[in-house]
Amino acid sequence: METSHGICRIAVALGETHSRTLLEQVEHWQGYLALVKMILFCTGIPGHYPVNETTSSLTLTFWYTLQDDILSFEEDKQVVYLQVYRPVYFQLVDVLLHKAHFPSEQDYTSWSSDDKEQFRIYRVDISDTLMYVYEILGAELLSNLYDRLGRLLMDTERPTAWQDTEALLFGFQAIAETIDVNYSDVIPGLIGLIPRISISNIQLADTVMYTIGSLAEWLADHPMMLGNVLPMVLQGLVKAELSVSSVSTLKRICRECRHDLAPYIHDIMTVSQDVLVKDIHKSSQCMWLMQGLGFLLSALPMEEILGSLTTLLTPHIQRLDTLAHQEPSPTAKLSIIHILGMLSSLFTTLDISRQDEGSEGTTPAQARPNPVVVVLQQVFTLIQTILSKWLSDSEVVEAVCGVFERSVKTLLNDFAPMVQQLSEMLGQIYSAFPQASALDLTRQVLFCLNRHCPVLLAQWLKEGLRVPGFPSAQVSMEQKDTFSQQLLREQTNKRRVKEIVKEFSLLCRGMQGTTGYSADY
């Protein structure tokens, strides 16, 4: 193995360093082609990386170099070189897909976690190479992959190894992730083939999910095809072992196809609510799922959003209410942060502002309560109860502030009904335990109001700062007026707003001039 490894290194070094020079030696083209084919053999060296061999990974950068050099020549020379090397690149695709094959399940189970991670990274490198190779092979590459997949799935007489199907889908996904496939004539056929795949293990199921996800933009342009693949995604969503792939794929579909999901919204919401209540997914995947549902709900008619929101959130708000009245404990803390994180994630993407664009004969947004504001008002007392017990815990306070910070960014003008309550809550936090997350939230609120509704900000500052002792007995009315004037002058400079708020917060705590300390806040 060491000998072949060394020979491969020499061949790759020679090919990479002198690629353009060797290409220019037209009279010796067969000699350089022989070197290229030697490197191709090294790429496809027998055995699974990294358990049986570690040589093939050394060759991948060579194929980038050769392709760049070929495409750097004038068009007439390119034509000649492509006649010689396009067949080689098609062979390379076959080799790369073979090297991307998973081993047998028995062998794979025996691999160490480090070996599995190296193999995962190796497949990412292969994916990047396939994406790059598309530039030289073009649409013919997709047609080639589609024809092979079709033959595999349609030949019912000959048993097919799942690894063969997985590798071809992996190739499709690698290209579709980065190349615009909207005009490819093989994607409709691929969408039609996917439901025919007999999913027998996790690796194949994951790749099916990721392939569907990579086609989300195409599905947005061809919504009639959603029914072919969405049921498979929802079936994957209930399986913990497919958590990352199924949740990320559903999120992409909800983001790209939100306006065409009306026929499927009941199924999506029902399955999503079920997996969230049963804690099937880890916390990070729950956040992704809530973001996806935020995109989905944004496209609903206004009169339906609040009802769907209530159904989705009620079990989690009830759980939060129970936790809020328990004595603080590490378990309760994790659950509180998790639920608040889910609310934050949902409110990040639940944006109804675009519904008013181009809509005629509908009630304008200003005349109806924003569903997110309605929910925030309903849970505000509950959040205050949580703060009363967890005010000294920076992680819980950060999670609370995160709910409002994400909401402010999405709601903008619609956040107005919450401003007074929020200012009182921030004053409560500052007076007890000044924390960075509360200061960040204050900055965000002030900047958004200043930029999008300065009249509201001016009114809020006038009313809020007129209250004696708010936000601190350390500041005089004159200092409050100066703060207001400085803030209202800055409508676009976020950095300056941040500085003004920081200076005022230090003033409120009697710490003006302590710049070293303020760095932490």
PDB file of N, CA and C in Angstrom, residues 230 234 237 246-256 258 261 264-277 281 285-300 304-305 308-309 311-313 316 342-352 355 372:
ATOM      1  N   LEU A 230     -43.712  14.627  -0.838  1.00  0.00           N
ATOM      2  CA  LEU A 230     -43.992  15.125   0.514  1.00  0.00           C
ATOM      3  C   LEU A 230     -44.408  14.014   1.482  1.00  0.00           C
ATOM      4  N   LEU A 234     -42.757  13.296   5.303  1.00  0.00           N
ATOM      5  CA  LEU A 234     -43.528  13.210   6.548  1.00  0.00           C
ATOM      6  C   LEU A 234     -43.362  11.845   7.211  1.00  0.00           C
ATOM      7  N   LEU A 237     -40.182  12.075   9.008  1.00  0.00           N
ATOM      8  CA  LEU A 237     -40.204  13.002  10.139  1.00  0.00           C
ATOM      9  C   LEU A 237     -40.512  12.312  11.465  1.00  0.00           C
ATOM     10  N   SER A 246     -34.729  14.695   7.563  1.00  0.00           N
ATOM     11  CA  SER A 246     -36.162  14.924   7.323  1.00  0.00           C
ATOM     12  C   SER A 246     -36.590  16.325   7.739  1.00  0.00           C
ATOM     13  N   VAL A 247     -36.090  16.789   8.884  1.00  0.00           N
ATOM     14  CA  VAL A 247     -36.478  18.123   9.359  1.00  0.00           C
ATOM     15  C   VAL A 247     -35.916  19.204   8.429  1.00  0.00           C
ATOM     16  N   SER A 248     -34.652  19.077   8.046  1.00  0.00           N
ATOM     17  CA  SER A 248     -34.061  20.094   7.172  1.00  0.00           C
ATOM     18  C   SER A 248     -34.760  20.119   5.818  1.00  0.00           C
ATOM     19  N   THR A 249     -35.165  18.943   5.316  1.00  0.00           N
ATOM     20  CA  THR A 249     -35.862  18.881   4.031  1.00  0.00           C
ATOM     21  C   THR A 249     -37.245  19.506   4.129  1.00  0.00           C
ATOM     22  N   LEU A 250     -37.990  19.204   5.193  1.00  0.00           N
ATOM     23  CA  LEU A 250     -39.317  19.798   5.355  1.00  0.00           C
ATOM     24  C   LEU A 250     -39.208  21.318   5.495  1.00  0.00           C
ATOM     25  N   LYS A 251     -38.198  21.774   6.221  1.00  0.00           N
ATOM     26  CA  LYS A 251     -38.010  23.218   6.379  1.00  0.00           C
ATOM     27  C   LYS A 251     -37.775  23.886   5.023  1.00  0.00           C
ATOM     28  N   ARG A 252     -36.947  23.252   4.182  1.00  0.00           N
ATOM     29  CA  ARG A 252     -36.663  23.829   2.861  1.00  0.00           C
ATOM     30  C   ARG A 252     -37.922  23.864   1.995  1.00  0.00           C
ATOM     31  N   ILE A 253     -38.705  22.806   2.067  1.00  0.00           N
ATOM     32  CA  ILE A 253     -39.952  22.761   1.284  1.00  0.00           C
ATOM     33  C   ILE A 253     -40.923  23.839   1.777  1.00  0.00           C
ATOM     34  N   CYS A 254     -41.048  23.984   3.096  1.00  0.00           N
ATOM     35  CA  CYS A 254     -41.944  25.003   3.646  1.00  0.00           C
ATOM     36  C   CYS A 254     -41.486  26.409   3.264  1.00  0.00           C
ATOM     37  N   ARG A 255     -40.184  26.611   3.218  1.00  0.00           N
ATOM     38  CA  ARG A 255     -39.667  27.936   2.846  1.00  0.00           C
ATOM     39  C   ARG A 255     -39.900  28.237   1.365  1.00  0.00           C
ATOM     40  N   GLU A 256     -39.564  27.283   0.507  1.00  0.00           N
ATOM     41  CA  GLU A 256     -39.610  27.532  -0.938  1.00  0.00           C
ATOM     42  C   GLU A 256     -41.014  27.369  -1.520  1.00  0.00           C
ATOM     43  N   ARG A 258     -44.089  27.457   0.195  1.00  0.00           N
ATOM     44  CA  ARG A 258     -45.134  27.778   1.186  1.00  0.00           C
ATOM     45  C   ARG A 258     -46.478  28.137   0.545  1.00  0.00           C
ATOM     46  N   LEU A 261     -48.639  24.875  -0.563  1.00  0.00           N
ATOM     47  CA  LEU A 261     -48.777  23.747   0.366  1.00  0.00           C
ATOM     48  C   LEU A 261     -50.168  23.626   0.981  1.00  0.00           C
ATOM     49  N   TYR A 264     -51.688  20.271   1.591  1.00  0.00           N
ATOM     50  CA  TYR A 264     -50.936  19.365   2.465  1.00  0.00           C
ATOM     51  C   TYR A 264     -50.782  19.913   3.887  1.00  0.00           C
ATOM     52  N   ILE A 265     -51.317  21.111   4.132  1.00  0.00           N
ATOM     53  CA  ILE A 265     -51.026  21.774   5.404  1.00  0.00           C
ATOM     54  C   ILE A 265     -51.548  20.981   6.599  1.00  0.00           C
ATOM     55  N   HIS A 266     -52.709  20.353   6.453  1.00  0.00           N
ATOM     56  CA  HIS A 266     -53.254  19.566   7.573  1.00  0.00           C
ATOM     57  C   HIS A 266     -52.304  18.429   7.937  1.00  0.00           C
ATOM     58  N   ASP A 267     -51.823  17.711   6.939  1.00  0.00           N
ATOM     59  CA  ASP A 267     -50.911  16.593   7.209  1.00  0.00           C
ATOM     60  C   ASP A 267     -49.598  17.087   7.817  1.00  0.00           C
ATOM     61  N   ILE A 268     -49.056  18.181   7.264  1.00  0.00           N
ATOM     62  CA  ILE A 268     -47.788  18.714   7.780  1.00  0.00           C
ATOM     63  C   ILE A 268     -47.939  19.130   9.233  1.00  0.00           C
ATOM     64  N   MET A 269     -48.990  19.874   9.548  1.00  0.00           N
ATOM     65  CA  MET A 269     -49.192  20.356  10.915  1.00  0.00           C
ATOM     66  C   MET A 269     -49.450  19.200  11.872  1.00  0.00           C
ATOM     67  N   THR A 270     -50.258  18.223  11.445  1.00  0.00           N
ATOM     68  CA  THR A 270     -50.587  17.091  12.326  1.00  0.00           C
ATOM     69  C   THR A 270     -49.346  16.294  12.688  1.00  0.00           C
ATOM     70  N   VAL A 271     -48.541  15.948  11.684  1.00  0.00           N
ATOM     71  CA  VAL A 271     -47.327  15.163  11.939  1.00  0.00           C
ATOM     72  C   VAL A 271     -46.334  15.979  12.757  1.00  0.00           C
ATOM     73  N   SER A 272     -46.180  17.261  12.417  1.00  0.00           N
ATOM     74  CA  SER A 272     -45.217  18.110  13.135  1.00  0.00           C
ATOM     75  C   SER A 272     -45.608  18.263  14.602  1.00  0.00           C
ATOM     76  N   GLN A 273     -46.886  18.539  14.857  1.00  0.00           N
ATOM     77  CA  GLN A 273     -47.350  18.675  16.242  1.00  0.00           C
ATOM     78  C   GLN A 273     -47.098  17.395  17.020  1.00  0.00           C
ATOM     79  N   ASP A 274     -47.313  16.256  16.381  1.00  0.00           N
ATOM     80  CA  ASP A 274     -47.144  14.968  17.048  1.00  0.00           C
ATOM     81  C   ASP A 274     -45.687  14.730  17.439  1.00  0.00           C
ATOM     82  N   VAL A 275     -44.756  14.994  16.492  1.00  0.00           N
ATOM     83  CA  VAL A 275     -43.337  14.724  16.802  1.00  0.00           C
ATOM     84  C   VAL A 275     -42.798  15.709  17.826  1.00  0.00           C
ATOM     85  N   LEU A 276     -43.335  16.927  17.837  1.00  0.00           N
ATOM     86  CA  LEU A 276     -42.882  17.907  18.822  1.00  0.00           C
ATOM     87  C   LEU A 276     -43.354  17.547  20.223  1.00  0.00           C
ATOM     88  N   VAL A 277     -44.599  17.114  20.338  1.00  0.00           N
ATOM     89  CA  VAL A 277     -45.143  16.736  21.655  1.00  0.00           C
ATOM     90  C   VAL A 277     -44.446  15.492  22.192  1.00  0.00           C
ATOM     91  N   HIS A 281     -37.407  14.539  18.306  1.00  0.00           N
ATOM     92  CA  HIS A 281     -36.187  15.169  17.782  1.00  0.00           C
ATOM     93  C   HIS A 281     -35.423  15.903  18.877  1.00  0.00           C
ATOM     94  N   GLN A 285     -33.096  20.319  16.157  1.00  0.00           N
ATOM     95  CA  GLN A 285     -34.012  19.969  15.068  1.00  0.00           C
ATOM     96  C   GLN A 285     -35.422  20.508  15.331  1.00  0.00           C
ATOM     97  N   CYS A 286     -35.816  20.574  16.592  1.00  0.00           N
ATOM     98  CA  CYS A 286     -37.114  21.173  16.920  1.00  0.00           C
ATOM     99  C   CYS A 286     -37.138  22.649  16.510  1.00  0.00           C
ATOM    100  N   MET A 287     -36.006  23.331  16.693  1.00  0.00           N
ATOM    101  CA  MET A 287     -35.929  24.744  16.285  1.00  0.00           C
ATOM    102  C   MET A 287     -36.080  24.863  14.768  1.00  0.00           C
ATOM    103  N   TRP A 288     -35.392  23.986  14.023  1.00  0.00           N
ATOM    104  CA  TRP A 288     -35.514  23.998  12.552  1.00  0.00           C
ATOM    105  C   TRP A 288     -36.960  23.763  12.134  1.00  0.00           C
ATOM    106  N   LEU A 289     -37.604  22.793  12.805  1.00  0.00           N
ATOM    107  CA  LEU A 289     -38.975  22.451  12.443  1.00  0.00           C
ATOM    108  C   LEU A 289     -39.909  23.633  12.690  1.00  0.00           C
ATOM    109  N   MET A 290     -39.716  24.321  13.807  1.00  0.00           N
ATOM    110  CA  MET A 290     -40.556  25.488  14.102  1.00  0.00           C
ATOM    111  C   MET A 290     -40.317  26.598  13.080  1.00  0.00           C
ATOM    112  N   GLN A 291     -39.089  26.748  12.627  1.00  0.00           N
ATOM    113  CA  GLN A 291     -38.819  27.740  11.575  1.00  0.00           C
ATOM    114  C   GLN A 291     -39.570  27.367  10.298  1.00  0.00           C
ATOM    115  N   GLY A 292     -39.538  26.089   9.954  1.00  0.00           N
ATOM    116  CA  GLY A 292     -40.278  25.630   8.786  1.00  0.00           C
ATOM    117  C   GLY A 292     -41.770  25.896   8.918  1.00  0.00           C
ATOM    118  N   LEU A 293     -42.326  25.633  10.091  1.00  0.00           N
ATOM    119  CA  LEU A 293     -43.754  25.870  10.315  1.00  0.00           C
ATOM    120  C   LEU A 293     -44.075  27.358  10.283  1.00  0.00           C
ATOM    121  N   GLY A 294     -43.108  28.186  10.686  1.00  0.00           N
ATOM    122  CA  GLY A 294     -43.301  29.635  10.580  1.00  0.00           C
ATOM    123  C   GLY A 294     -43.467  30.061   9.126  1.00  0.00           C
ATOM    124  N   PHE A 295     -42.613  29.528   8.237  1.00  0.00           N
ATOM    125  CA  PHE A 295     -42.761  29.809   6.800  1.00  0.00           C
ATOM    126  C   PHE A 295     -44.140  29.354   6.306  1.00  0.00           C
ATOM    127  N   LEU A 296     -44.523  28.158   6.734  1.00  0.00           N
ATOM    128  CA  LEU A 296     -45.789  27.571   6.287  1.00  0.00           C
ATOM    129  C   LEU A 296     -46.978  28.417   6.727  1.00  0.00           C
ATOM    130  N   LEU A 297     -47.006  28.788   8.000  1.00  0.00           N
ATOM    131  CA  LEU A 297     -48.125  29.561   8.536  1.00  0.00           C
ATOM    132  C   LEU A 297     -48.192  30.955   7.925  1.00  0.00           C
ATOM    133  N   SER A 298     -47.036  31.501   7.528  1.00  0.00           N
ATOM    134  CA  SER A 298     -47.011  32.844   6.933  1.00  0.00           C
ATOM    135  C   SER A 298     -47.860  32.934   5.671  1.00  0.00           C
ATOM    136  N   ALA A 299     -48.009  31.812   4.983  1.00  0.00           N
ATOM    137  CA  ALA A 299     -48.738  31.809   3.712  1.00  0.00           C
ATOM    138  C   ALA A 299     -50.236  31.530   3.883  1.00  0.00           C
ATOM    139  N   LEU A 300     -50.657  31.232   5.105  1.00  0.00           N
ATOM    140  CA  LEU A 300     -52.088  30.973   5.341  1.00  0.00           C
ATOM    141  C   LEU A 300     -52.884  32.271   5.285  1.00  0.00           C
ATOM    142  N   GLU A 304     -56.875  32.276   9.417  1.00  0.00           N
ATOM    143  CA  GLU A 304     -56.555  30.898   9.807  1.00  0.00           C
ATOM    144  C   GLU A 304     -55.280  30.795  10.640  1.00  0.00           C
ATOM    145  N   ILE A 305     -54.456  31.836  10.603  1.00  0.00           N
ATOM    146  CA  ILE A 305     -53.141  31.729  11.246  1.00  0.00           C
ATOM    147  C   ILE A 305     -53.257  31.560  12.754  1.00  0.00           C
ATOM    148  N   SER A 308     -54.339  28.071  13.869  1.00  0.00           N
ATOM    149  CA  SER A 308     -53.264  27.089  13.682  1.00  0.00           C
ATOM    150  C   SER A 308     -52.156  27.288  14.697  1.00  0.00           C
ATOM    151  N   LEU A 309     -51.855  28.559  14.979  1.00  0.00           N
ATOM    152  CA  LEU A 309     -50.839  28.869  15.989  1.00  0.00           C
ATOM    153  C   LEU A 309     -51.251  28.340  17.354  1.00  0.00           C
ATOM    154  N   THR A 311     -53.335  25.915  18.091  1.00  0.00           N
ATOM    155  CA  THR A 311     -53.275  24.446  18.124  1.00  0.00           C
ATOM    156  C   THR A 311     -51.838  23.958  18.261  1.00  0.00           C
ATOM    157  N   LEU A 312     -50.934  24.604  17.533  1.00  0.00           N
ATOM    158  CA  LEU A 312     -49.530  24.200  17.560  1.00  0.00           C
ATOM    159  C   LEU A 312     -48.883  24.461  18.917  1.00  0.00           C
ATOM    160  N   LEU A 313     -49.184  25.616  19.502  1.00  0.00           N
ATOM    161  CA  LEU A 313     -48.433  26.061  20.679  1.00  0.00           C
ATOM    162  C   LEU A 313     -49.059  25.672  22.016  1.00  0.00           C
ATOM    163  N   HIS A 316     -47.264  23.234  24.391  1.00  0.00           N
ATOM    164  CA  HIS A 316     -45.968  23.716  24.864  1.00  0.00           C
ATOM    165  C   HIS A 316     -46.137  24.864  25.861  1.00  0.00           C
ATOM    166  N   MET A 342     -38.162  27.362  20.981  1.00  0.00           N
ATOM    167  CA  MET A 342     -39.128  27.000  19.937  1.00  0.00           C
ATOM    168  C   MET A 342     -39.978  28.203  19.551  1.00  0.00           C
ATOM    169  N   LEU A 343     -40.408  28.980  20.532  1.00  0.00           N
ATOM    170  CA  LEU A 343     -41.179  30.190  20.240  1.00  0.00           C
ATOM    171  C   LEU A 343     -40.345  31.172  19.427  1.00  0.00           C
ATOM    172  N   SER A 344     -39.092  31.361  19.834  1.00  0.00           N
ATOM    173  CA  SER A 344     -38.195  32.272  19.109  1.00  0.00           C
ATOM    174  C   SER A 344     -38.038  31.843  17.655  1.00  0.00           C
ATOM    175  N   SER A 345     -37.822  30.545  17.458  1.00  0.00           N
ATOM    176  CA  SER A 345     -37.609  30.030  16.102  1.00  0.00           C
ATOM    177  C   SER A 345     -38.851  30.230  15.236  1.00  0.00           C
ATOM    178  N   LEU A 346     -40.011  29.974  15.807  1.00  0.00           N
ATOM    179  CA  LEU A 346     -41.267  30.148  15.067  1.00  0.00           C
ATOM    180  C   LEU A 346     -41.472  31.607  14.676  1.00  0.00           C
ATOM    181  N   PHE A 347     -41.218  32.510  15.628  1.00  0.00           N
ATOM    182  CA  PHE A 347     -41.466  33.929  15.366  1.00  0.00           C
ATOM    183  C   PHE A 347     -40.419  34.532  14.430  1.00  0.00           C
ATOM    184  N   THR A 348     -39.292  33.855  14.266  1.00  0.00           N
ATOM    185  CA  THR A 348     -38.268  34.330  13.336  1.00  0.00           C
ATOM    186  C   THR A 348     -38.779  34.319  11.899  1.00  0.00           C
ATOM    187  N   THR A 349     -39.581  33.320  11.545  1.00  0.00           N
ATOM    188  CA  THR A 349     -39.990  33.135  10.149  1.00  0.00           C
ATOM    189  C   THR A 349     -41.476  33.398   9.911  1.00  0.00           C
ATOM    190  N   LEU A 350     -42.256  33.575  10.963  1.00  0.00           N
ATOM    191  CA  LEU A 350     -43.699  33.799  10.786  1.00  0.00           C
ATOM    192  C   LEU A 350     -43.915  35.285  10.470  1.00  0.00           C
ATOM    193  N   ASP A 351     -43.875  35.601   9.201  1.00  0.00           N
ATOM    194  CA  ASP A 351     -43.930  36.995   8.748  1.00  0.00           C
ATOM    195  C   ASP A 351     -45.123  37.172   7.811  1.00  0.00           C
ATOM    196  N   ILE A 352     -46.142  37.883   8.281  1.00  0.00           N
ATOM    197  CA  ILE A 352     -47.351  38.081   7.464  1.00  0.00           C
ATOM    198  C   ILE A 352     -47.304  39.389   6.683  1.00  0.00           C
ATOM    199  N   GLN A 355     -48.244  39.554   3.021  1.00  0.00           N
ATOM    200  CA  GLN A 355     -49.620  39.250   2.598  1.00  0.00           C
ATOM    201  C   GLN A 355     -50.340  40.486   2.086  1.00  0.00           C
ATOM    202  N   VAL A 372     -48.840  36.922  15.930  1.00  0.00           N
ATOM    203  CA  VAL A 372     -47.677  36.780  16.815  1.00  0.00           C
ATOM    204  C   VAL A 372     -47.839  37.676  18.038  1.00  0.00           C
TER     205      VAL A 372
END
